[in-house]
Amino acid sequence: MIDEDKIFVFDDSEGMADFTVARWNEISSQAIVDKGYFSAVLSGGKTPVAFYKRLAASKDIISWHRTHLFLADERFVPPSDSESNYGLIKEHLLSHVKIPDENVHRIQTEGITLEQSARRYEEDIRRFFRIDGCSVPQFDLIMLGVGEDGHTASLFPGKSSLSEGTRLAIPVIAEKPPGERITITLAVINNASKIIFLVSGRNKARVLKEIIEDKKGGLPASRVHPKQGMVYFMIDQPAASLLSGRKMAQ
Ligand code: 6PG
């Protein structure tokens, strides 16, 4: 059972996006005060689009030059493909803010194999955090979604990728198309300072109840328990409709 204080339910996607932008600003400001930079991991899918748009339009002062963005997962397609997570984030966020190109750590998918892509992404993460092959980075914030089957990032139920304990990024073959993907591992996710799940839609209600209220904990999203960090669930009413206890954030 997840502490209900970390579960926020919203009437609509705009309210959810605005609240999440405010949390983003708090977390990034604190990280920049503490260390001089903010490292965040973004996800693809439809749900975060409203958040990306609101973040891009935010009137708050955001230190984009001190912000470094990574991806939780990527579909193995060119960046111009409509299925590209980088392409989606670029369209709704990156093209609208003044973030230096070198602060955007996308997962290369062109002219490279799936395995090479995962290895190169891991090298990029290690270089940024200046860590060796034995250490796991601590991102300030990882933003995740949840699939109807309980997947998160591109970690799917019942797959060996869930038990990867050493690598930071791995290639996976997913049942959900496009099948070839690269994903960060649970080792990285569970070392983050903060995790925000964004979940919307009635089709997520059943799986969300299982993740939040059941104790079985076998689904990929149920295995997100950062060792020293916090998990926030931002949920719209339809996705929250089967939860027994609800806490409104507004
Ligand atoms: C991806 C994602 C994935 C996503 C969930 C939810 O590339 O597919 O990163 O983990 O977050 O599938 O997606 P929706 O928001 O579209 O429901």
PDB file of C-alpha atoms and ligand atoms in Angstrom:
ATOM      1  CA  MET A   1       0.000   0.000   0.000  1.00  0.00           C
ATOM      2  CA  ILE A   2       1.434   3.344  -1.002  1.00  0.00           C
ATOM      3  CA  ASP A   3       1.265   6.278   1.429  1.00  0.00           C
ATOM      4  CA  GLU A   4      -1.874   8.176   0.374  1.00  0.00           C
ATOM      5  CA  ASP A   5      -0.254  11.539   0.985  1.00  0.00           C
ATOM      6  CA  LYS A   6       1.655  10.985  -2.231  1.00  0.00           C
ATOM      7  CA  ILE A   7      -1.445  10.358  -4.327  1.00  0.00           C
ATOM      8  CA  PHE A   8      -3.114  13.361  -5.952  1.00  0.00           C
ATOM      9  CA  VAL A   9      -6.342  13.133  -7.913  1.00  0.00           C
ATOM     10  CA  PHE A  10      -7.432  15.841 -10.385  1.00  0.00           C
ATOM     11  CA  ASP A  11     -10.655  16.735 -12.157  1.00  0.00           C
ATOM     12  CA  ASP A  12      -8.941  17.329 -15.481  1.00  0.00           C
ATOM     13  CA  SER A  13      -5.650  17.088 -17.309  1.00  0.00           C
ATOM     14  CA  GLU A  14      -5.037  20.867 -17.094  1.00  0.00           C
ATOM     15  CA  GLY A  15      -5.248  20.827 -13.283  1.00  0.00           C
ATOM     16  CA  MET A  16      -2.984  17.791 -13.187  1.00  0.00           C
ATOM     17  CA  ALA A  17      -0.483  19.441 -15.548  1.00  0.00           C
ATOM     18  CA  ASP A  18      -0.433  22.735 -13.619  1.00  0.00           C
ATOM     19  CA  PHE A  19       0.109  20.991 -10.294  1.00  0.00           C
ATOM     20  CA  THR A  20       2.904  18.899 -11.807  1.00  0.00           C
ATOM     21  CA  VAL A  21       4.584  21.987 -13.296  1.00  0.00           C
ATOM     22  CA  ALA A  22       4.577  23.528  -9.796  1.00  0.00           C
ATOM     23  CA  ARG A  23       6.213  20.370  -8.375  1.00  0.00           C
ATOM     24  CA  TRP A  24       8.753  20.402 -11.244  1.00  0.00           C
ATOM     25  CA  ASN A  25       9.661  24.005 -10.398  1.00  0.00           C
ATOM     26  CA  GLU A  26      10.094  23.211  -6.702  1.00  0.00           C
ATOM     27  CA  ILE A  27      12.208  20.128  -7.318  1.00  0.00           C
ATOM     28  CA  SER A  28      14.372  21.767 -10.000  1.00  0.00           C
ATOM     29  CA  SER A  29      14.942  24.956  -7.976  1.00  0.00           C
ATOM     30  CA  GLN A  30      16.008  22.944  -4.948  1.00  0.00           C
ATOM     31  CA  ALA A  31      18.361  20.753  -7.005  1.00  0.00           C
ATOM     32  CA  ILE A  32      19.956  23.827  -8.598  1.00  0.00           C
ATOM     33  CA  VAL A  33      20.439  25.475  -5.197  1.00  0.00           C
ATOM     34  CA  ASP A  34      21.941  22.255  -3.793  1.00  0.00           C
ATOM     35  CA  LYS A  35      24.174  21.179  -6.687  1.00  0.00           C
ATOM     36  CA  GLY A  36      24.040  23.734  -9.469  1.00  0.00           C
ATOM     37  CA  TYR A  37      22.070  21.562 -11.904  1.00  0.00           C
ATOM     38  CA  PHE A  38      18.810  19.631 -12.233  1.00  0.00           C
ATOM     39  CA  SER A  39      18.659  16.195 -13.862  1.00  0.00           C
ATOM     40  CA  ALA A  40      15.274  14.907 -15.001  1.00  0.00           C
ATOM     41  CA  VAL A  41      14.082  11.887 -16.945  1.00  0.00           C
ATOM     42  CA  LEU A  42      11.014  12.196 -19.176  1.00  0.00           C
ATOM     43  CA  SER A  43       8.653   9.571 -20.583  1.00  0.00           C
ATOM     44  CA  GLY A  44       6.747   9.218 -23.811  1.00  0.00           C
ATOM     45  CA  GLY A  45       3.115   8.271 -24.339  1.00  0.00           C
ATOM     46  CA  LYS A  46       0.015  10.462 -24.542  1.00  0.00           C
ATOM     47  CA  THR A  47      -0.486  11.286 -20.875  1.00  0.00           C
ATOM     48  CA  PRO A  48       2.469  13.679 -20.318  1.00  0.00           C
ATOM     49  CA  VAL A  49       1.678  15.858 -23.357  1.00  0.00           C
ATOM     50  CA  ALA A  50      -0.532  18.260 -21.355  1.00  0.00           C
ATOM     51  CA  PHE A  51       2.261  18.583 -18.792  1.00  0.00           C
ATOM     52  CA  TYR A  52       4.909  19.232 -21.475  1.00  0.00           C
ATOM     53  CA  LYS A  53       2.739  21.943 -23.020  1.00  0.00           C
ATOM     54  CA  ARG A  54       2.121  23.632 -19.657  1.00  0.00           C
ATOM     55  CA  LEU A  55       5.804  23.414 -18.720  1.00  0.00           C
ATOM     56  CA  ALA A  56       6.762  24.958 -22.068  1.00  0.00           C
ATOM     57  CA  ALA A  57       4.289  27.799 -21.481  1.00  0.00           C
ATOM     58  CA  SER A  58       5.153  28.312 -17.806  1.00  0.00           C
ATOM     59  CA  LYS A  59       5.642  31.947 -16.794  1.00  0.00           C
ATOM     60  CA  ASP A  60       7.852  30.892 -13.890  1.00  0.00           C
ATOM     61  CA  ILE A  61      11.574  31.413 -14.261  1.00  0.00           C
ATOM     62  CA  ILE A  62      12.995  28.023 -15.188  1.00  0.00           C
ATOM     63  CA  SER A  63      16.792  27.638 -15.390  1.00  0.00           C
ATOM     64  CA  TRP A  64      16.837  25.634 -18.610  1.00  0.00           C
ATOM     65  CA  HIS A  65      20.596  26.090 -19.023  1.00  0.00           C
ATOM     66  CA  ARG A  66      21.050  24.281 -15.700  1.00  0.00           C
ATOM     67  CA  THR A  67      18.505  21.578 -16.566  1.00  0.00           C
ATOM     68  CA  HIS A  68      19.573  18.267 -18.126  1.00  0.00           C
ATOM     69  CA  LEU A  69      16.892  16.099 -19.682  1.00  0.00           C
ATOM     70  CA  PHE A  70      17.096  12.349 -20.317  1.00  0.00           C
ATOM     71  CA  LEU A  71      14.566   9.807 -21.568  1.00  0.00           C
ATOM     72  CA  ALA A  72      13.105   6.901 -19.597  1.00  0.00           C
ATOM     73  CA  ASP A  73      12.719   4.923 -22.794  1.00  0.00           C
ATOM     74  CA  GLU A  74      12.723   5.257 -26.547  1.00  0.00           C
ATOM     75  CA  ARG A  75      11.121   3.395 -29.392  1.00  0.00           C
ATOM     76  CA  PHE A  76      13.780   2.293 -31.922  1.00  0.00           C
ATOM     77  CA  VAL A  77      12.604   4.612 -34.682  1.00  0.00           C
ATOM     78  CA  PRO A  78      14.142   7.783 -36.167  1.00  0.00           C
ATOM     79  CA  PRO A  79      13.497  11.017 -34.228  1.00  0.00           C
ATOM     80  CA  SER A  80      11.241  12.235 -37.039  1.00  0.00           C
ATOM     81  CA  ASP A  81       8.935   9.199 -36.690  1.00  0.00           C
ATOM     82  CA  SER A  82       5.542   9.880 -35.077  1.00  0.00           C
ATOM     83  CA  GLU A  83       6.312   7.081 -32.567  1.00  0.00           C
ATOM     84  CA  SER A  84       9.546   8.690 -31.345  1.00  0.00           C
ATOM     85  CA  ASN A  85       9.446   9.734 -27.693  1.00  0.00           C
ATOM     86  CA  TYR A  86      12.172  12.298 -28.350  1.00  0.00           C
ATOM     87  CA  GLY A  87      10.141  13.618 -31.292  1.00  0.00           C
ATOM     88  CA  LEU A  88       7.065  13.983 -29.074  1.00  0.00           C
ATOM     89  CA  ILE A  89       8.977  15.789 -26.315  1.00  0.00           C
ATOM     90  CA  LYS A  90      10.678  18.022 -28.859  1.00  0.00           C
ATOM     91  CA  GLU A  91       7.359  18.994 -30.414  1.00  0.00           C
ATOM     92  CA  HIS A  92       5.592  19.838 -27.163  1.00  0.00           C
ATOM     93  CA  LEU A  93       8.424  21.050 -24.931  1.00  0.00           C
ATOM     94  CA  LEU A  94      11.949  21.379 -26.299  1.00  0.00           C
ATOM     95  CA  SER A  95      11.089  23.498 -29.340  1.00  0.00           C
ATOM     96  CA  HIS A  96       9.445  26.064 -27.069  1.00  0.00           C
ATOM     97  CA  VAL A  97      12.107  26.566 -24.395  1.00  0.00           C
ATOM     98  CA  LYS A  98      15.690  27.825 -24.378  1.00  0.00           C
ATOM     99  CA  ILE A  99      17.448  24.624 -23.371  1.00  0.00           C
ATOM    100  CA  PRO A 100      20.957  24.149 -24.812  1.00  0.00           C
ATOM    101  CA  ASP A 101      21.169  21.171 -27.211  1.00  0.00           C
ATOM    102  CA  GLU A 102      23.917  19.593 -25.118  1.00  0.00           C
ATOM    103  CA  ASN A 103      21.539  19.462 -22.131  1.00  0.00           C
ATOM    104  CA  VAL A 104      19.147  17.150 -24.000  1.00  0.00           C
ATOM    105  CA  HIS A 105      20.346  13.553 -23.742  1.00  0.00           C
ATOM    106  CA  ARG A 106      18.279  11.687 -26.287  1.00  0.00           C
ATOM    107  CA  ILE A 107      18.673   8.019 -27.141  1.00  0.00           C
ATOM    108  CA  GLN A 108      20.303   7.643 -30.545  1.00  0.00           C
ATOM    109  CA  THR A 109      18.408   5.321 -32.868  1.00  0.00           C
ATOM    110  CA  GLU A 110      19.900   6.055 -36.279  1.00  0.00           C
ATOM    111  CA  GLY A 111      22.822   4.146 -37.872  1.00  0.00           C
ATOM    112  CA  ILE A 112      23.267   1.925 -34.841  1.00  0.00           C
ATOM    113  CA  THR A 113      21.991  -1.414 -33.528  1.00  0.00           C
ATOM    114  CA  LEU A 114      19.530  -1.691 -30.652  1.00  0.00           C
ATOM    115  CA  GLU A 115      22.265  -3.039 -28.361  1.00  0.00           C
ATOM    116  CA  GLN A 116      24.706  -0.294 -29.380  1.00  0.00           C
ATOM    117  CA  SER A 117      22.040   2.307 -28.773  1.00  0.00           C
ATOM    118  CA  ALA A 118      21.459   1.075 -25.207  1.00  0.00           C
ATOM    119  CA  ARG A 119      25.220   0.926 -24.542  1.00  0.00           C
ATOM    120  CA  ARG A 120      25.772   4.415 -25.922  1.00  0.00           C
ATOM    121  CA  TYR A 121      22.926   5.822 -23.845  1.00  0.00           C
ATOM    122  CA  GLU A 122      24.373   4.218 -20.729  1.00  0.00           C
ATOM    123  CA  GLU A 123      27.780   5.763 -21.546  1.00  0.00           C
ATOM    124  CA  ASP A 124      26.130   9.163 -21.930  1.00  0.00           C
ATOM    125  CA  ILE A 125      24.485   8.816 -18.503  1.00  0.00           C
ATOM    126  CA  ARG A 126      27.748   7.648 -16.885  1.00  0.00           C
ATOM    127  CA  ARG A 127      29.701  10.507 -18.499  1.00  0.00           C
ATOM    128  CA  PHE A 128      27.195  13.088 -17.319  1.00  0.00           C
ATOM    129  CA  PHE A 129      27.195  11.825 -13.728  1.00  0.00           C
ATOM    130  CA  ARG A 130      30.930  11.018 -13.821  1.00  0.00           C
ATOM    131  CA  ILE A 131      30.336   7.538 -12.472  1.00  0.00           C
ATOM    132  CA  ASP A 132      32.117   4.267 -13.227  1.00  0.00           C
ATOM    133  CA  GLY A 133      30.674   0.928 -14.317  1.00  0.00           C
ATOM    134  CA  CYS A 134      29.714  -0.113 -10.783  1.00  0.00           C
ATOM    135  CA  SER A 135      27.735   2.965  -9.732  1.00  0.00           C
ATOM    136  CA  VAL A 136      24.131   3.939 -10.377  1.00  0.00           C
ATOM    137  CA  PRO A 137      23.252   7.616 -11.004  1.00  0.00           C
ATOM    138  CA  GLN A 138      20.819   9.517  -8.827  1.00  0.00           C
ATOM    139  CA  PHE A 139      18.457  11.540 -10.988  1.00  0.00           C
ATOM    140  CA  ASP A 140      16.658  14.373  -9.226  1.00  0.00           C
ATOM    141  CA  LEU A 141      13.367  13.458 -10.865  1.00  0.00           C
ATOM    142  CA  ILE A 142      12.105  10.623 -13.045  1.00  0.00           C
ATOM    143  CA  MET A 143       8.700  11.071 -14.673  1.00  0.00           C
ATOM    144  CA  LEU A 144       6.932   7.843 -15.574  1.00  0.00           C
ATOM    145  CA  GLY A 145       3.695   6.627 -17.115  1.00  0.00           C
ATOM    146  CA  VAL A 146       1.806   3.379 -16.614  1.00  0.00           C
ATOM    147  CA  GLY A 147       0.451   1.083 -19.312  1.00  0.00           C
ATOM    148  CA  GLU A 148      -2.781  -0.891 -18.963  1.00  0.00           C
ATOM    149  CA  ASP A 149      -0.655  -3.996 -18.383  1.00  0.00           C
ATOM    150  CA  GLY A 150       1.319  -2.299 -15.585  1.00  0.00           C
ATOM    151  CA  HIS A 151       4.418  -1.546 -17.661  1.00  0.00           C
ATOM    152  CA  THR A 152       6.412   1.559 -16.952  1.00  0.00           C
ATOM    153  CA  ALA A 153       9.171   3.101 -19.095  1.00  0.00           C
ATOM    154  CA  SER A 154       9.639   0.091 -21.435  1.00  0.00           C
ATOM    155  CA  LEU A 155       9.787  -2.436 -18.611  1.00  0.00           C
ATOM    156  CA  PHE A 156       7.047  -4.942 -19.373  1.00  0.00           C
ATOM    157  CA  PRO A 157       5.482  -7.574 -17.077  1.00  0.00           C
ATOM    158  CA  GLY A 158       7.162 -10.966 -16.863  1.00  0.00           C
ATOM    159  CA  LYS A 159      10.306  -9.975 -18.753  1.00  0.00           C
ATOM    160  CA  SER A 160      13.899 -10.653 -17.698  1.00  0.00           C
ATOM    161  CA  SER A 161      14.599  -6.919 -18.104  1.00  0.00           C
ATOM    162  CA  LEU A 162      12.936  -6.449 -14.700  1.00  0.00           C
ATOM    163  CA  SER A 163      15.771  -8.230 -12.941  1.00  0.00           C
ATOM    164  CA  GLU A 164      18.622  -6.372 -14.658  1.00  0.00           C
ATOM    165  CA  GLY A 165      20.717  -5.136 -11.761  1.00  0.00           C
ATOM    166  CA  THR A 166      23.920  -3.812 -13.332  1.00  0.00           C
ATOM    167  CA  ARG A 167      23.154  -2.052 -16.571  1.00  0.00           C
ATOM    168  CA  LEU A 168      21.555   1.395 -16.613  1.00  0.00           C
ATOM    169  CA  ALA A 169      19.954   1.081 -20.055  1.00  0.00           C
ATOM    170  CA  ILE A 170      19.013  -2.055 -21.958  1.00  0.00           C
ATOM    171  CA  PRO A 171      17.452  -3.083 -25.259  1.00  0.00           C
ATOM    172  CA  VAL A 172      14.024  -4.738 -25.032  1.00  0.00           C
ATOM    173  CA  ILE A 173      11.572  -6.327 -27.415  1.00  0.00           C
ATOM    174  CA  ALA A 174       8.119  -5.217 -26.286  1.00  0.00           C
ATOM    175  CA  GLU A 175       4.747  -6.684 -27.174  1.00  0.00           C
ATOM    176  CA  LYS A 176       3.358  -3.172 -27.534  1.00  0.00           C
ATOM    177  CA  PRO A 177       4.403  -1.755 -30.922  1.00  0.00           C
ATOM    178  CA  PRO A 178       6.853  -0.453 -31.861  1.00  0.00           C
ATOM    179  CA  GLY A 179       8.490  -3.572 -30.404  1.00  0.00           C
ATOM    180  CA  GLU A 180      12.159  -2.596 -30.431  1.00  0.00           C
ATOM    181  CA  ARG A 181      12.906  -0.212 -27.576  1.00  0.00           C
ATOM    182  CA  ILE A 182      15.586   0.984 -25.194  1.00  0.00           C
ATOM    183  CA  THR A 183      14.718   1.518 -21.555  1.00  0.00           C
ATOM    184  CA  ILE A 184      16.371   2.608 -18.352  1.00  0.00           C
ATOM    185  CA  THR A 185      16.370  -0.143 -15.732  1.00  0.00           C
ATOM    186  CA  LEU A 186      14.735  -0.470 -12.315  1.00  0.00           C
ATOM    187  CA  ALA A 187      18.216   0.006 -10.824  1.00  0.00           C
ATOM    188  CA  VAL A 188      18.205   3.580 -12.167  1.00  0.00           C
ATOM    189  CA  ILE A 189      14.551   4.252 -11.380  1.00  0.00           C
ATOM    190  CA  ASN A 190      14.861   3.045  -7.805  1.00  0.00           C
ATOM    191  CA  ASN A 191      17.895   5.236  -7.173  1.00  0.00           C
ATOM    192  CA  ALA A 192      16.092   8.482  -8.085  1.00  0.00           C
ATOM    193  CA  SER A 193      15.429  11.241  -5.569  1.00  0.00           C
ATOM    194  CA  LYS A 194      11.850  11.701  -6.751  1.00  0.00           C
ATOM    195  CA  ILE A 195       9.489   9.851  -9.052  1.00  0.00           C
ATOM    196  CA  ILE A 196       6.309  11.321 -10.507  1.00  0.00           C
ATOM    197  CA  PHE A 197       3.835   8.980 -12.177  1.00  0.00           C
ATOM    198  CA  LEU A 198       1.317  10.682 -14.478  1.00  0.00           C
ATOM    199  CA  VAL A 199      -1.720   8.457 -15.072  1.00  0.00           C
ATOM    200  CA  SER A 200      -4.926   9.327 -16.873  1.00  0.00           C
ATOM    201  CA  GLY A 201      -7.953   7.606 -18.372  1.00  0.00           C
ATOM    202  CA  ARG A 202     -10.579   5.062 -17.282  1.00  0.00           C
ATOM    203  CA  ASN A 203      -8.599   2.320 -19.053  1.00  0.00           C
ATOM    204  CA  LYS A 204      -5.885   2.682 -16.372  1.00  0.00           C
ATOM    205  CA  ALA A 205      -8.261   2.384 -13.381  1.00  0.00           C
ATOM    206  CA  ARG A 206      -7.948  -1.368 -12.872  1.00  0.00           C
ATOM    207  CA  VAL A 207      -4.179  -1.530 -13.110  1.00  0.00           C
ATOM    208  CA  LEU A 208      -3.759   1.579 -10.969  1.00  0.00           C
ATOM    209  CA  LYS A 209      -5.832   0.004  -8.199  1.00  0.00           C
ATOM    210  CA  GLU A 210      -3.585  -3.042  -8.352  1.00  0.00           C
ATOM    211  CA  ILE A 211      -0.411  -0.911  -8.233  1.00  0.00           C
ATOM    212  CA  ILE A 212      -1.555   1.336  -5.398  1.00  0.00           C
ATOM    213  CA  GLU A 213      -3.719  -0.924  -3.248  1.00  0.00           C
ATOM    214  CA  ASP A 214      -2.678  -4.546  -3.794  1.00  0.00           C
ATOM    215  CA  LYS A 215       0.306  -5.905  -2.014  1.00  0.00           C
ATOM    216  CA  LYS A 216       1.349  -8.459  -4.633  1.00  0.00           C
ATOM    217  CA  GLY A 217       3.705  -5.967  -6.205  1.00  0.00           C
ATOM    218  CA  GLY A 218       4.693  -8.015  -9.247  1.00  0.00           C
ATOM    219  CA  LEU A 219       3.906  -5.476 -11.960  1.00  0.00           C
ATOM    220  CA  PRO A 220       6.756  -3.321 -13.247  1.00  0.00           C
ATOM    221  CA  ALA A 221       5.123  -0.116 -11.961  1.00  0.00           C
ATOM    222  CA  SER A 222       4.585  -1.791  -8.561  1.00  0.00           C
ATOM    223  CA  ARG A 223       8.315  -2.343  -8.335  1.00  0.00           C
ATOM    224  CA  VAL A 224       9.086   1.369  -8.335  1.00  0.00           C
ATOM    225  CA  HIS A 225      10.242   2.020  -4.767  1.00  0.00           C
ATOM    226  CA  PRO A 226      13.209   4.399  -4.733  1.00  0.00           C
ATOM    227  CA  LYS A 227      15.577   3.509  -1.899  1.00  0.00           C
ATOM    228  CA  GLN A 228      15.968   7.059  -0.650  1.00  0.00           C
ATOM    229  CA  GLY A 229      13.357   8.872  -2.699  1.00  0.00           C
ATOM    230  CA  MET A 230       9.667   9.631  -2.911  1.00  0.00           C
ATOM    231  CA  VAL A 231       6.968   8.540  -5.352  1.00  0.00           C
ATOM    232  CA  TYR A 232       4.102  10.843  -6.335  1.00  0.00           C
ATOM    233  CA  PHE A 233       1.083   9.670  -8.294  1.00  0.00           C
ATOM    234  CA  MET A 234      -0.734  12.382 -10.274  1.00  0.00           C
ATOM    235  CA  ILE A 235      -3.990  10.819 -11.416  1.00  0.00           C
ATOM    236  CA  ASP A 236      -7.124  12.058 -13.147  1.00  0.00           C
ATOM    237  CA  GLN A 237     -10.603  11.140 -11.849  1.00  0.00           C
ATOM    238  CA  PRO A 238     -11.317   8.383 -14.396  1.00  0.00           C
ATOM    239  CA  ALA A 239      -8.029   6.614 -13.643  1.00  0.00           C
ATOM    240  CA  ALA A 240      -8.674   7.002  -9.894  1.00  0.00           C
ATOM    241  CA  SER A 241     -12.269   5.736 -10.112  1.00  0.00           C
ATOM    242  CA  LEU A 242     -11.561   2.318  -8.556  1.00  0.00           C
ATOM    243  CA  LEU A 243      -9.323   3.542  -5.723  1.00  0.00           C
ATOM    244  CA  SER A 244     -10.869   3.194  -2.301  1.00  0.00           C
ATOM    245  CA  GLY A 245      -9.146   6.167  -0.651  1.00  0.00           C
ATOM    246  CA  ARG A 246      -8.680   9.405  -2.578  1.00  0.00           C
ATOM    247  CA  LYS A 247      -6.835  12.588  -1.764  1.00  0.00           C
ATOM    248  CA  MET A 248      -7.546  15.710  -3.770  1.00  0.00           C
ATOM    249  CA  ALA A 249      -4.634  18.026  -4.246  1.00  0.00           C
ATOM    250  CA  GLN A 250      -6.687  21.153  -4.928  1.00  0.00           C
TER     251      GLN A 250
HETATM  252  C1  6PG B   1       6.337   4.653 -24.008  1.00  0.00           C
HETATM  253  C2  6PG B   1       6.334   5.051 -22.566  1.00  0.00           C
HETATM  254  C3  6PG B   1       5.433   4.206 -21.720  1.00  0.00           C
HETATM  255  C4  6PG B   1       4.213   5.066 -21.397  1.00  0.00           C
HETATM  256  C5  6PG B   1       3.014   4.224 -21.016  1.00  0.00           C
HETATM  257  C6  6PG B   1       1.771   5.080 -20.836  1.00  0.00           C
HETATM  258  O1  6PG B   1       7.243   5.035 -24.707  1.00  0.00           O
HETATM  259  O2  6PG B   1       5.391   3.983 -24.452  1.00  0.00           O
HETATM  260  O3  6PG B   1       7.340   5.696 -22.019  1.00  0.00           O
HETATM  261  O4  6PG B   1       5.969   3.665 -20.565  1.00  0.00           O
HETATM  262  O5  6PG B   1       4.532   5.962 -20.362  1.00  0.00           O
HETATM  263  O6  6PG B   1       2.788   3.296 -22.042  1.00  0.00           O
HETATM  264  O7  6PG B   1       1.479   5.666 -22.061  1.00  0.00           O
HETATM  265  P1  6PG B   1       0.204   6.593 -22.271  1.00  0.00           P
HETATM  266  O8  6PG B   1       0.439   7.837 -21.533  1.00  0.00           O
HETATM  267  O9  6PG B   1       0.140   6.818 -23.769  1.00  0.00           O
HETATM  268  O10 6PG B   1      -0.979   5.825 -21.763  1.00  0.00           O
END
